Coordinates of C-alpha atoms in Angstrom, one line a residue:
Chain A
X277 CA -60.5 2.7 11.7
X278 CA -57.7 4.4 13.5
X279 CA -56.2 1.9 14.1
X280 CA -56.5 0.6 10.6
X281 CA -54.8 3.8 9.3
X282 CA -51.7 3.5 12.0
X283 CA -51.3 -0.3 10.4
X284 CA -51.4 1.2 7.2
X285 CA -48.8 3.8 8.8
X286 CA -47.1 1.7 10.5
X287 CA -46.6 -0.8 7.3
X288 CA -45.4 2.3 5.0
X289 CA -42.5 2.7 8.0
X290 CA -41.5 -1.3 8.2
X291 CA -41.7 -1.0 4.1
X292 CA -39.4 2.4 4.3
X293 CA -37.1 0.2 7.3
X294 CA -37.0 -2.8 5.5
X295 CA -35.4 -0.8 2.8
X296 CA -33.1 0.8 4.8
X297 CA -31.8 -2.1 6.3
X298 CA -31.2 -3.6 2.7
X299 CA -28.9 -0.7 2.2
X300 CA -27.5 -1.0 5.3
X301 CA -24.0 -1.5 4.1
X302 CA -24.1 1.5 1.6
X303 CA -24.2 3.7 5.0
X304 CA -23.9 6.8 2.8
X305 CA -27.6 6.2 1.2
X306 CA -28.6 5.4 4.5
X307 CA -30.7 9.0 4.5
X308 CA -32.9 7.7 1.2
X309 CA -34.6 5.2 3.2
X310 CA -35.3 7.6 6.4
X311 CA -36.4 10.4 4.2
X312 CA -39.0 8.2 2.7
X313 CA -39.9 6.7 6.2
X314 CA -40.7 10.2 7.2
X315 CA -42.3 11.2 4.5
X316 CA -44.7 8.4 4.8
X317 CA -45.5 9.2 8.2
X318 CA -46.0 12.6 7.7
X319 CA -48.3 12.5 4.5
X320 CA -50.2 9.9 6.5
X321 CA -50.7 12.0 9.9
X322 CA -51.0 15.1 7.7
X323 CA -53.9 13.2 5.2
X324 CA -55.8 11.9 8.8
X325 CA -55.8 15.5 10.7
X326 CA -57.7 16.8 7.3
X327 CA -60.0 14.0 6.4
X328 CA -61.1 14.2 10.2
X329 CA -60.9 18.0 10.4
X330 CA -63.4 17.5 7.3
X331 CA -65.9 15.0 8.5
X332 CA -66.0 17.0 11.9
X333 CA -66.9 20.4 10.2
X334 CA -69.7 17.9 8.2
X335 CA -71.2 16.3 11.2
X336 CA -71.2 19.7 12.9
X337 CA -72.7 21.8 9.7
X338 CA -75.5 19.1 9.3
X339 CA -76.3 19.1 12.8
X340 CA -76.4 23.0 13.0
X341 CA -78.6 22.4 9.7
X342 CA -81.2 20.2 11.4
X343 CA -81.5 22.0 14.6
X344 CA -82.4 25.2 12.8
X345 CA -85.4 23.5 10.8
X346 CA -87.3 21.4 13.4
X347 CA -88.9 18.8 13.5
X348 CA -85.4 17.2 13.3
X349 CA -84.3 13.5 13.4
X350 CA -81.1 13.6 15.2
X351 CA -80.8 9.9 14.5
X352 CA -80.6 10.2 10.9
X353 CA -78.3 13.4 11.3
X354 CA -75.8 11.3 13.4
X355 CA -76.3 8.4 10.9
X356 CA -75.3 10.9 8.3
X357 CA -72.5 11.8 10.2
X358 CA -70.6 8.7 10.5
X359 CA -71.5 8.5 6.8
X360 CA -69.6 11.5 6.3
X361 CA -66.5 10.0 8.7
X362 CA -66.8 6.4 6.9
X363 CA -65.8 8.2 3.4
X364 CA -63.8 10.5 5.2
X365 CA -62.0 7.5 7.0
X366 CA -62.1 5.3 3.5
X367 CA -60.2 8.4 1.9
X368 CA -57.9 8.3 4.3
X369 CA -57.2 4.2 4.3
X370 CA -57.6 4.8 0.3
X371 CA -54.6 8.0 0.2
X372 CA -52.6 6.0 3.0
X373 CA -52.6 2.7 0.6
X374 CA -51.8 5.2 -2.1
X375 CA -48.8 6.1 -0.5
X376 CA -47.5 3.1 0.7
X377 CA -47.9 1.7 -3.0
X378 CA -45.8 4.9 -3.9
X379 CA -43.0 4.5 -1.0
X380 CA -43.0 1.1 -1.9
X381 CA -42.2 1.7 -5.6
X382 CA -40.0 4.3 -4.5
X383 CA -37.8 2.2 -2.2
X384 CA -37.8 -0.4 -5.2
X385 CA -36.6 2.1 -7.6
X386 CA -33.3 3.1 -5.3
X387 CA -33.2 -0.5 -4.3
X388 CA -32.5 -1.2 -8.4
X389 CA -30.5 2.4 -8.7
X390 CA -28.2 1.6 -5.8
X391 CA -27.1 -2.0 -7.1
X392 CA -26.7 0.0 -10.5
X393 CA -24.0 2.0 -8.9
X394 CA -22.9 -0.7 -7.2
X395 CA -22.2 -2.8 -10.1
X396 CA -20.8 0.6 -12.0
X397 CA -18.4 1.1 -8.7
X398 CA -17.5 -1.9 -9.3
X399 CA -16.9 -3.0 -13.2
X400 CA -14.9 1.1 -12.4
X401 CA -12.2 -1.0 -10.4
X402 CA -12.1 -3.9 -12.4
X403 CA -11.3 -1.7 -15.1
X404 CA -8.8 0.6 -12.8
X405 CA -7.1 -2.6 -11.8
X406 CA -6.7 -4.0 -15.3
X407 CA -5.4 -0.5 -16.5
X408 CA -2.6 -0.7 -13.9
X409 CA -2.2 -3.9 -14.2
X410 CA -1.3 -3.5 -18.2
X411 CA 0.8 -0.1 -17.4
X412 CA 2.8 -2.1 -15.1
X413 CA 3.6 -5.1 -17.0
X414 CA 4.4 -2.5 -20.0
X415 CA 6.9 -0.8 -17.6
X416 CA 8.3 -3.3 -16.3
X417 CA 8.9 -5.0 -19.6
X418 CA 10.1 -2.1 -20.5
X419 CA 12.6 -1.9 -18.1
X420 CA 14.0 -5.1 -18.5
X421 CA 14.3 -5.1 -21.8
X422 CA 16.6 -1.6 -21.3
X423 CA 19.6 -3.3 -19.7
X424 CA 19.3 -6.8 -21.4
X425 CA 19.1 -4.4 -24.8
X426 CA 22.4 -3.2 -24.2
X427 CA 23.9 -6.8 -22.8
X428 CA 22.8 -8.7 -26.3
X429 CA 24.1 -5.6 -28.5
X430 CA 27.8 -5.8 -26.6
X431 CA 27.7 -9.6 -26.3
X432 CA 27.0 -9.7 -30.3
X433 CA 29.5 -6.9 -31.1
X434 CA 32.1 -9.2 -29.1
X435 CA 31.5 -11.7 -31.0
X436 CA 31.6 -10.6 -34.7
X437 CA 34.9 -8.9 -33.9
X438 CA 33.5 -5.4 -33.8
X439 CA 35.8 -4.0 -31.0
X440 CA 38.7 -4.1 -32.4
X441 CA 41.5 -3.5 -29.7
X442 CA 41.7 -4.9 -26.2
X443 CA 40.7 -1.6 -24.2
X444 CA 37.5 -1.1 -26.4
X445 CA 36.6 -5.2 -25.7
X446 CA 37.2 -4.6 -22.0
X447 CA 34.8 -1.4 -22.2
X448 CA 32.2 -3.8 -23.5
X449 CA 33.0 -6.1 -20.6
X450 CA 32.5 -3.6 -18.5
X451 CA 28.9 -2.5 -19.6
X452 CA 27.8 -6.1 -19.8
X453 CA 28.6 -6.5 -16.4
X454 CA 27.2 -3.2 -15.3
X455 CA 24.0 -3.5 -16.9
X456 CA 23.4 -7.2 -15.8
X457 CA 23.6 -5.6 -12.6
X458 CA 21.3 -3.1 -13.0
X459 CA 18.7 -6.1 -14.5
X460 CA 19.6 -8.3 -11.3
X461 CA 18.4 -5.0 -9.0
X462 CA 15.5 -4.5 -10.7
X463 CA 14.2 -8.4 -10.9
X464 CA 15.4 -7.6 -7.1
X465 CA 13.1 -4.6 -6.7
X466 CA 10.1 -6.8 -7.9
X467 CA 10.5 -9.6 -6.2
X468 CA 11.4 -8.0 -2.7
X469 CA 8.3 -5.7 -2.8
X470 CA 6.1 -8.0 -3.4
X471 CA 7.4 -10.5 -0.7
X472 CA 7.7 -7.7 1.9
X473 CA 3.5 -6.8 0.9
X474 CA 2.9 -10.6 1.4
X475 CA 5.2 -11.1 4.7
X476 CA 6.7 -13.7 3.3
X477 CA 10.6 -12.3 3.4
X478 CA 12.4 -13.1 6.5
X479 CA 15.4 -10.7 7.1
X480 CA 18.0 -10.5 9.6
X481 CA 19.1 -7.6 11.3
X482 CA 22.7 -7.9 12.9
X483 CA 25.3 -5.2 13.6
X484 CA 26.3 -3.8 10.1
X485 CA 28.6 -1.1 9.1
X486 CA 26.7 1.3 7.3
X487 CA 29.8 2.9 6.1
X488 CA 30.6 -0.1 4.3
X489 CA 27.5 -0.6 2.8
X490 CA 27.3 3.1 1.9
X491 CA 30.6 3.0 -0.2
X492 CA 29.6 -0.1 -2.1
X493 CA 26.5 1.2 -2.8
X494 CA 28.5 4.4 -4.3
X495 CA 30.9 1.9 -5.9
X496 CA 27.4 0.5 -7.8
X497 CA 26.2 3.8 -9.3
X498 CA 29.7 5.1 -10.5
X499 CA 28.7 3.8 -14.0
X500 CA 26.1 5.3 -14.4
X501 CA 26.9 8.4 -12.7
X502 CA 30.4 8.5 -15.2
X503 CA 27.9 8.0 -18.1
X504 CA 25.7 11.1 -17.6
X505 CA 29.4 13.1 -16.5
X506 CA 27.6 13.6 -13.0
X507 CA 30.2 14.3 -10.1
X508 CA 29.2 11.5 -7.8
X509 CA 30.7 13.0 -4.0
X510 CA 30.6 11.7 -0.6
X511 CA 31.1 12.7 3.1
X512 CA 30.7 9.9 5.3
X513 CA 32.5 9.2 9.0
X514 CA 35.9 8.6 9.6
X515 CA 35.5 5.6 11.1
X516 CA 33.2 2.6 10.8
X517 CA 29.8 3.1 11.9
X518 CA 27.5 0.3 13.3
X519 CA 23.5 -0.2 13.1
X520 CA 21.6 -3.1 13.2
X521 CA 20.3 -3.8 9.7
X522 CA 19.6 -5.9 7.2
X523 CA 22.5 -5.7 4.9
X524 CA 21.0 -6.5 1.7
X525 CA 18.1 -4.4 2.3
X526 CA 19.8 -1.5 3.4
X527 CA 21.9 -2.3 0.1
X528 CA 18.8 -1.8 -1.9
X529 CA 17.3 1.1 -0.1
X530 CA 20.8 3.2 -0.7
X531 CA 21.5 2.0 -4.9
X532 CA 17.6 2.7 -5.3
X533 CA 18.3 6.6 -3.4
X534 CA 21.7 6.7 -5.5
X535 CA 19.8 5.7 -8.9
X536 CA 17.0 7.5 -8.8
X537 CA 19.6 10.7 -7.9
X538 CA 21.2 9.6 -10.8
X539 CA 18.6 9.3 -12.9
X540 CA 16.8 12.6 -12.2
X541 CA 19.6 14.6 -13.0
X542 CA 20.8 16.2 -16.0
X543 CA 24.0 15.4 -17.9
X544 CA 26.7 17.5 -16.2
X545 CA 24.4 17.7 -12.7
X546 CA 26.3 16.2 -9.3
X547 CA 25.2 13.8 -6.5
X548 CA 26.2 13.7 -2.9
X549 CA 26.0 10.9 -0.5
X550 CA 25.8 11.8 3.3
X551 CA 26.3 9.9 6.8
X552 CA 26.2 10.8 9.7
X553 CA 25.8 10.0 13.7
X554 CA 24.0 12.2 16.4
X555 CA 25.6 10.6 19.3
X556 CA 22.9 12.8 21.6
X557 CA 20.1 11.0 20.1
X558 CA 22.1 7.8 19.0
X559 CA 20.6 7.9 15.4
X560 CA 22.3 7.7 12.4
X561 CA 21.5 9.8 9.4
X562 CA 22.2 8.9 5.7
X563 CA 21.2 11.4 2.8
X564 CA 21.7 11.5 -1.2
X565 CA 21.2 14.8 -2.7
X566 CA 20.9 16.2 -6.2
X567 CA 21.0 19.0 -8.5
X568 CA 17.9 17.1 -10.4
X569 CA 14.6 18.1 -12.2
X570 CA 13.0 17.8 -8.5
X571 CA 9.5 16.5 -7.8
X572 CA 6.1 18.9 -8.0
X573 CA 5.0 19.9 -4.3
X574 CA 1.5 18.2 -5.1
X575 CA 3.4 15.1 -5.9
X576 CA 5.5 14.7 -3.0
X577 CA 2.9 12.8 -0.7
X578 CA 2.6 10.6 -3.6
X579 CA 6.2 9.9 -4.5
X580 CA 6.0 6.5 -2.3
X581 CA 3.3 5.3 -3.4
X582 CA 3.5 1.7 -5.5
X583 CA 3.2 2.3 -9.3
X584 CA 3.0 6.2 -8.5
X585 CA 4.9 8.0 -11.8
X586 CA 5.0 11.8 -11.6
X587 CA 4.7 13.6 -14.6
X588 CA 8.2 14.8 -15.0
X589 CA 10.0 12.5 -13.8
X590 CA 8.1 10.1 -15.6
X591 CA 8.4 12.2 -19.2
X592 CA 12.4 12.5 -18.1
X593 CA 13.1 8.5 -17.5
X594 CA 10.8 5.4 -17.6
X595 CA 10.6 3.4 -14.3
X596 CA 8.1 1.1 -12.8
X597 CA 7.3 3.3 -10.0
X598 CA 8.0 0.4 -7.2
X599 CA 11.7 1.9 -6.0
X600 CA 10.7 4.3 -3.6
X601 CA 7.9 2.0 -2.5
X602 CA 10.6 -0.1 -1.6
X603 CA 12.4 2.1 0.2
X604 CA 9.9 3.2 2.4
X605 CA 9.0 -0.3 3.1
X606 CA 12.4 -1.3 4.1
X607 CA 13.9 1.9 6.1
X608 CA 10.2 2.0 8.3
X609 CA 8.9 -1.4 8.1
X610 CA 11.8 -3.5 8.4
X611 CA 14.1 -1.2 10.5
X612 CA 11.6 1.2 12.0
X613 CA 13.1 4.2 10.4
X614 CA 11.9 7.5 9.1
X615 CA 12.0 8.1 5.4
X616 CA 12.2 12.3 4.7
X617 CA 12.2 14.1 1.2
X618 CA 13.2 17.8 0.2
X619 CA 12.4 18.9 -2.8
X620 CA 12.6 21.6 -5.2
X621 CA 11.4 22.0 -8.7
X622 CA 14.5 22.6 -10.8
X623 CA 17.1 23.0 -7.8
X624 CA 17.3 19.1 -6.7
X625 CA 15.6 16.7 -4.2
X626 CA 17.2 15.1 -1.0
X627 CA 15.7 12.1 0.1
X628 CA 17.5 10.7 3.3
X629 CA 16.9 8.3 6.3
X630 CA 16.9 8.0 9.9
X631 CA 18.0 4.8 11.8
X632 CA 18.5 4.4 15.7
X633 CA 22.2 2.6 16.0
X634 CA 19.8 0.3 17.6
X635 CA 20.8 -2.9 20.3
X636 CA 22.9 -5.4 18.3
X637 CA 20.8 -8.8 18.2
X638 CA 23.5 -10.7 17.0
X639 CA 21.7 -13.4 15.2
X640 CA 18.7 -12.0 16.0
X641 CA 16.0 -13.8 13.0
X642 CA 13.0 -11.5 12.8
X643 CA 10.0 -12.5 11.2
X644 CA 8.5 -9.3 9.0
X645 CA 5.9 -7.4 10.8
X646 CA 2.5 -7.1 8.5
X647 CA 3.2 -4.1 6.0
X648 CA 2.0 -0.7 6.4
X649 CA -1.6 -1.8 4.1
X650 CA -3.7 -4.9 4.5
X651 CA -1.6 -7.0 3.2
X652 CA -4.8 -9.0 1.8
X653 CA -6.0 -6.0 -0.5
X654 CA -7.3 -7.1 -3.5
X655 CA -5.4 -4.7 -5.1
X656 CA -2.2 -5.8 -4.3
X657 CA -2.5 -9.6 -4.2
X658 CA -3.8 -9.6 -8.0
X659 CA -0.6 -7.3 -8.7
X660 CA 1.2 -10.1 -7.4
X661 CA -0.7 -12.4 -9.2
X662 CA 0.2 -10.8 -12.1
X663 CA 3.7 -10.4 -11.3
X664 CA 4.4 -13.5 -10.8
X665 CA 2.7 -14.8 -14.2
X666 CA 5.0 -11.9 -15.4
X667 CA 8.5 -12.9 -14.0
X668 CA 7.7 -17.3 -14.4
Chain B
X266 CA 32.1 9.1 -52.5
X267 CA 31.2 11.0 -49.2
X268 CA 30.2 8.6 -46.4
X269 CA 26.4 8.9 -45.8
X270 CA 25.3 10.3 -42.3
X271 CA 23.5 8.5 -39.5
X272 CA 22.0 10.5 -36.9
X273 CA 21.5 8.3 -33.5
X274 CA 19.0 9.2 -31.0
X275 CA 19.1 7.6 -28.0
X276 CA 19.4 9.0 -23.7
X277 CA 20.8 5.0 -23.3
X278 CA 24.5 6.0 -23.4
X279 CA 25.7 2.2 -23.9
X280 CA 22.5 1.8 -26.7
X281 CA 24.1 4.9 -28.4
X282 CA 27.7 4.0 -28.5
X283 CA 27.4 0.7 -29.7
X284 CA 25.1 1.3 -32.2
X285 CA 27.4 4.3 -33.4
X286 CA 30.3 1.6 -33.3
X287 CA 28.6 -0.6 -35.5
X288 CA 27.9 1.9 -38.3
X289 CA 31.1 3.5 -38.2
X290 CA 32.8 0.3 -38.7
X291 CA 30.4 -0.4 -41.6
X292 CA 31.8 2.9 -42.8
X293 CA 29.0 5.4 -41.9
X294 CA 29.3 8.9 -40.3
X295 CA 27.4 8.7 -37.3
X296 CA 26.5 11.9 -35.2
X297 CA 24.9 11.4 -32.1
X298 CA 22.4 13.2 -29.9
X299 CA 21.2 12.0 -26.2
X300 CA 17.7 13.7 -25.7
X301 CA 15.0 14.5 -28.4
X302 CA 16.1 18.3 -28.7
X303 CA 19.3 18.1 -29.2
X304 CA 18.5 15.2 -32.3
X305 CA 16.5 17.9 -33.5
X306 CA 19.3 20.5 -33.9
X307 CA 21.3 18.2 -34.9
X308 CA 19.4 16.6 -37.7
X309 CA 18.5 20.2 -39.0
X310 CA 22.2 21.7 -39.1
X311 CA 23.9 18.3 -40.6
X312 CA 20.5 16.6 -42.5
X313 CA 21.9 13.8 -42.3
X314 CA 20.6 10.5 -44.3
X315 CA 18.9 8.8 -41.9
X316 CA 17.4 8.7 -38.5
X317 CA 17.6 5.8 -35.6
X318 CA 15.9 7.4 -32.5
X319 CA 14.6 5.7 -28.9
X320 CA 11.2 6.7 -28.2
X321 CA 11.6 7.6 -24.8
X322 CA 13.6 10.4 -24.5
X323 CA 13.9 13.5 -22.2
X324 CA 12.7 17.1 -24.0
X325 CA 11.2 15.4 -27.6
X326 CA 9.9 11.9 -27.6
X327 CA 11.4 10.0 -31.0
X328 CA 7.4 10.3 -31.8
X329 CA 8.0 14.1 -31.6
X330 CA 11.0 14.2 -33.1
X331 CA 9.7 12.7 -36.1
X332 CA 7.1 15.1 -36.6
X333 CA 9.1 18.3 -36.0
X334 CA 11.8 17.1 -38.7
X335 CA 8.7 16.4 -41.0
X336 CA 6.9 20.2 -39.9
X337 CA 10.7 21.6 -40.7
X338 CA 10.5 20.2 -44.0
X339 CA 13.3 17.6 -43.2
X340 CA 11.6 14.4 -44.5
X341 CA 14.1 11.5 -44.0
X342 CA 13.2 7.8 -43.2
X343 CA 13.5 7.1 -39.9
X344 CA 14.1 3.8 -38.0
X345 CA 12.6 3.5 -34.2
X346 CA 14.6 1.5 -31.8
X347 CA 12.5 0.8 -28.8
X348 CA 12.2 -1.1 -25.6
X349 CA 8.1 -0.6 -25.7
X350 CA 6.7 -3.5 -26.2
X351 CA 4.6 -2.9 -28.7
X352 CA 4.1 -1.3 -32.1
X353 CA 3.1 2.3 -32.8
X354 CA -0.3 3.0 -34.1
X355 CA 0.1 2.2 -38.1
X356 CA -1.3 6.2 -38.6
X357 CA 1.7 8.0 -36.5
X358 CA 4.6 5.7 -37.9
X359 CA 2.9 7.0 -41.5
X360 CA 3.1 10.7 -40.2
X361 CA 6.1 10.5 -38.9
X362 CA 7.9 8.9 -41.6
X363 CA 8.7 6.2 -39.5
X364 CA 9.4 3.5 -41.7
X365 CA 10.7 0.6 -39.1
X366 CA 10.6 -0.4 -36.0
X367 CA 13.3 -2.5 -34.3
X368 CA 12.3 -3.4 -30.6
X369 CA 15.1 -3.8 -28.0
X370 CA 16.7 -6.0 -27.0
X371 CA 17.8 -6.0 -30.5
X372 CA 21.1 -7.3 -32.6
X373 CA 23.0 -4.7 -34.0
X374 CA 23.9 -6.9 -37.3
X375 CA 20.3 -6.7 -38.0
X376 CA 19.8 -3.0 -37.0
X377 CA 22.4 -2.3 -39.8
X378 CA 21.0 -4.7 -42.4
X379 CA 17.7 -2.5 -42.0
X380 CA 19.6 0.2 -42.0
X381 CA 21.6 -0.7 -45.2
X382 CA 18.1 -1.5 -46.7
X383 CA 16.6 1.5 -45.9
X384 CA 19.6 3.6 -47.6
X385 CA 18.9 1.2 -50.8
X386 CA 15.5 2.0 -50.9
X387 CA 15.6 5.8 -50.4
X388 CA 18.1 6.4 -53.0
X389 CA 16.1 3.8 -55.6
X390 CA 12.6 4.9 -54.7
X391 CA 13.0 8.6 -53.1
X392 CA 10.8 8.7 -49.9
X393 CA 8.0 11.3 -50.8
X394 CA 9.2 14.4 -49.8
X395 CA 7.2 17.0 -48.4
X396 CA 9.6 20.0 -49.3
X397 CA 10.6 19.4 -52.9
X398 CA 12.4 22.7 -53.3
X399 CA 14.5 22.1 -50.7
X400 CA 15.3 18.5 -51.4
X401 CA 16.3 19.3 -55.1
X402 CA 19.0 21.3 -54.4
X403 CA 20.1 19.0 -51.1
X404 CA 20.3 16.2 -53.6
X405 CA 21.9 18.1 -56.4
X406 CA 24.7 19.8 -53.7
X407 CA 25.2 16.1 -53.1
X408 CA 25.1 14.8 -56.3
X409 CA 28.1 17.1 -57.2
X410 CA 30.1 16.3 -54.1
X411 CA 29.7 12.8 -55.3

């Protein structure tokens, strides 16, 4: 019998394990299981000490019974007895198999509520995905269709005659050829983000002068800078100053700083462009500041973040929220920089970078190093998908 | 006659100045106005005939705009010219008084057929107005000029 019951007990615990180890990977519900492996246990060791406690107190009241009123068949008494315990013992079985029945439902029943969640969890990030998915197609649409706007309005007014002397027709030339490259940076954006995610952009670093490539990237942004009336300034070394970079990355990482500075500040505002070299540490620092709407403290961490739009900036200037993403990407995982940010709301933001002047590798072809994330999150490899389908 | 006026909302300097080109060579008088609020200052000192506003705009969306010239009492057809790439729920442009949408890139002969059409229409078929009182005397102060 007792043994029967510790089956019993012992059944109700594999039952209560088994289900356990089914959630295994849900590590989180891992307690459900235990709780109800304990609880078995305990009703059933709790339900045995009574039921025994019970027949016990029997056997001994009959017995005190029949001594007291001789003559006495102790024989029968006993028999009686085990009677007694037999019940006592088929309660027990009877309450254990209860139990069991009842754990066994029970583990069912989170079994069925766990894969509920599951399948909520995950029809949650389908839904997520698709949602940023369609935001970032719109924005990106969006801004493409910006500069080519203004290159098919000039290119038409051109050609009905609408700009009537040659200064005004050169003006036109002008914008046309500024805003086709403002479309080429951002098809560059795009593209370069998503090959750097994938590894599948090779670089190569060689002995640059970031002085140089400071200047054009100021030369870049004058347009747009001249269009809001923002004083576009600049204090950069004497001399030539060498790092080894990739050129056209570094490009990118200075005209995104320089836009975005651009972009962020109000008609009238100013932008400044710093460089400079700590010979004592042999690092060279680069900065772009500006008297812009600045970025919320609770959105800073966010700010490089892919797709991440803060509310201002977002309400001030549309954007696809890939940029900065860039940036980050190219100053820490292709040169091994550090990327900082000051901000404050209404003053300005400085976002800046740190480069060691590094051994020139003349020549050197690096492959690119795996990005910061795994570069085969779901996440990001249908966003490629899907920007891909976007740009063929 | 007096030229009729065009107010251009748009924070795309290059969008702005060439659509202001092309209606001032078709002979309209264009003001122009770079972020939502400043349209709407503009559009309640000069009320002016028309409206071509972006929709994304700093301080007042064009959406916005629309329906604070509509609460001031200011009910003249608008046109949106935007780079979203899609259309407005039918309900807002019908709040707003939005009566076209031209999505960019767009061609500025176009822009200023719709435009011309829209004129047409307002002066055949006056646009409901919400505030009659004041639209009475605008059009009688203009009738005169005329």
């Amino acid at each position: 019998m007792y043994a029967r019951t510790m089956y019993i007990v012992s059944q109700a615990s594999l039952a209560a394990g088994v289900g356990a180890t089914l959630f295994m990977p849900q590590v989180p519900a891992l307690w459900m299981p235990a709780a109800i492996l304990v609880a078995c246990g305990g009703v059933g060791i709790a339900a045995t000490a009574m039921l025994l406690r019970r027949a016990t107190a029997h056997v001994v009241t009959q017995l005190c019974k029949t001594h007291s009123q001789p003559p006495f068949n102790v024989c029968q008494q006993v028999n009686t007895g085990f009677e007694v315990l037999n019940r006592a013992w088929a309660d027990v079985n009877e309450s254990a198999a209860r139990a069991l029945a009842a754990a066994r439902l029970r583990v069912r029943e989170l079994e069925l509520q766990l894969r509920l969640a599951a399948a909520e969890r995950q029809h949650a990030q389908a839904t997520q995905l698709a949602e940023v998915k369609n935001d970032f197609v719109s924005m990106v649409s969006h801004e493409l269709r910006t500069p080519l706007a203004s290159i098919k309005a000039y290119v038409e007014m051109l050609i009905d005659g609408e700009a009537a002397d040659p200064r005004t027709q050169h003006q036109f030339y002008d914008v046309i050829q500024s805003e086709s490259n403002r479309l080429g940076r951002l098809i560059d954006n795009i593209l370069n983000i998503s090959r750097i995610e994938s590894g599948a952009v090779h670089f190569r670093k060689k002995p640059e002068d970031l002085r140089s490539i400071t200047l054009t990237a100021i030369g870049m942004i004058k347009p747009q800078a001249a269009q809001k009336r923002i004083a576009l300034t600049h204090d950069l070394p004497a001399g030539p100053c060498h790092a080894s970079v990739d050129r056209s990355l570094l490009d990118q990482v200075l005209v995104n700083l320089l836009s975005n500075a651009v972009k962020y500040t109000l008609e009238g505002g100013s932008v400044h462009v710093g460089l400079s070299v700590d010979p004592a540490t042999s690092r060279i620092v680069a900065q772009v500041t500006d008297t812009g709407v600045g970025i919320q403290p609770e959105d800073l961490p966010r700010i490089f973040e892919k797709f991440f739009r803060s509310e201002t900036t977002s309400r001030m200037a549309p954007g696809t929220g890939l940029g900065l993403a860039l940036v980050k990407h190219i100053v820490e995982t292709v040169h091994g920089g550090r990327l900082f940010v000051k901000s404050e709301v209404g003053k300005g933001s400085c976002f800046g970078f740190e480069l060691g002047l590094g051994a020139p590798a003349p020549g050197d072809l690096f492959g690119v190093p795996p990005s910061g994330g795994p570069p085969q999150d779901r996440v990001n490899a249908e966003l490629r998908t899907a920007l891909e389908g976007a740009m063929a | 006659m007096n030229p009729q006026i065009i107010l251009v909302a748009d924070d795309e300097s290059h969008i702005l100045s060439v659509v202001s080109l092309k209606l001032c060579n078709a002979g309209y008088r264009v003001l122009k106005a770079t972020d939502g609020g400043e349209a709407l200052e503009l559009a309640l000192q000069e009320r002016p005939d028309l409206l071509i506003t972006d929709y994304h705009m700093p301080v007042l969306s064009g959406l916005e705009l629309c329906q604070r010239l509509r609460q001031a009492g200011l009910s003249i057809p608008a046109l949106m010219l935007t780079a979203r790439g899609y259309n407005l729920e039918h309900s807002d442009m019908i709040n707003s008084g939005i009566q076209r949408m031209i999505s960019k890139p767009f061609s500025p002969r176009q822009l200023l057929a719709a435009v011309q059409e829209l004129l047409d229409d307002s002066a055949n078929q006056p646009w409901p107005r919400q505030n009659d009182e004041i639209d009475s005397t605008d059009q009688e102060a203009r009738h005169v000029s005329a």
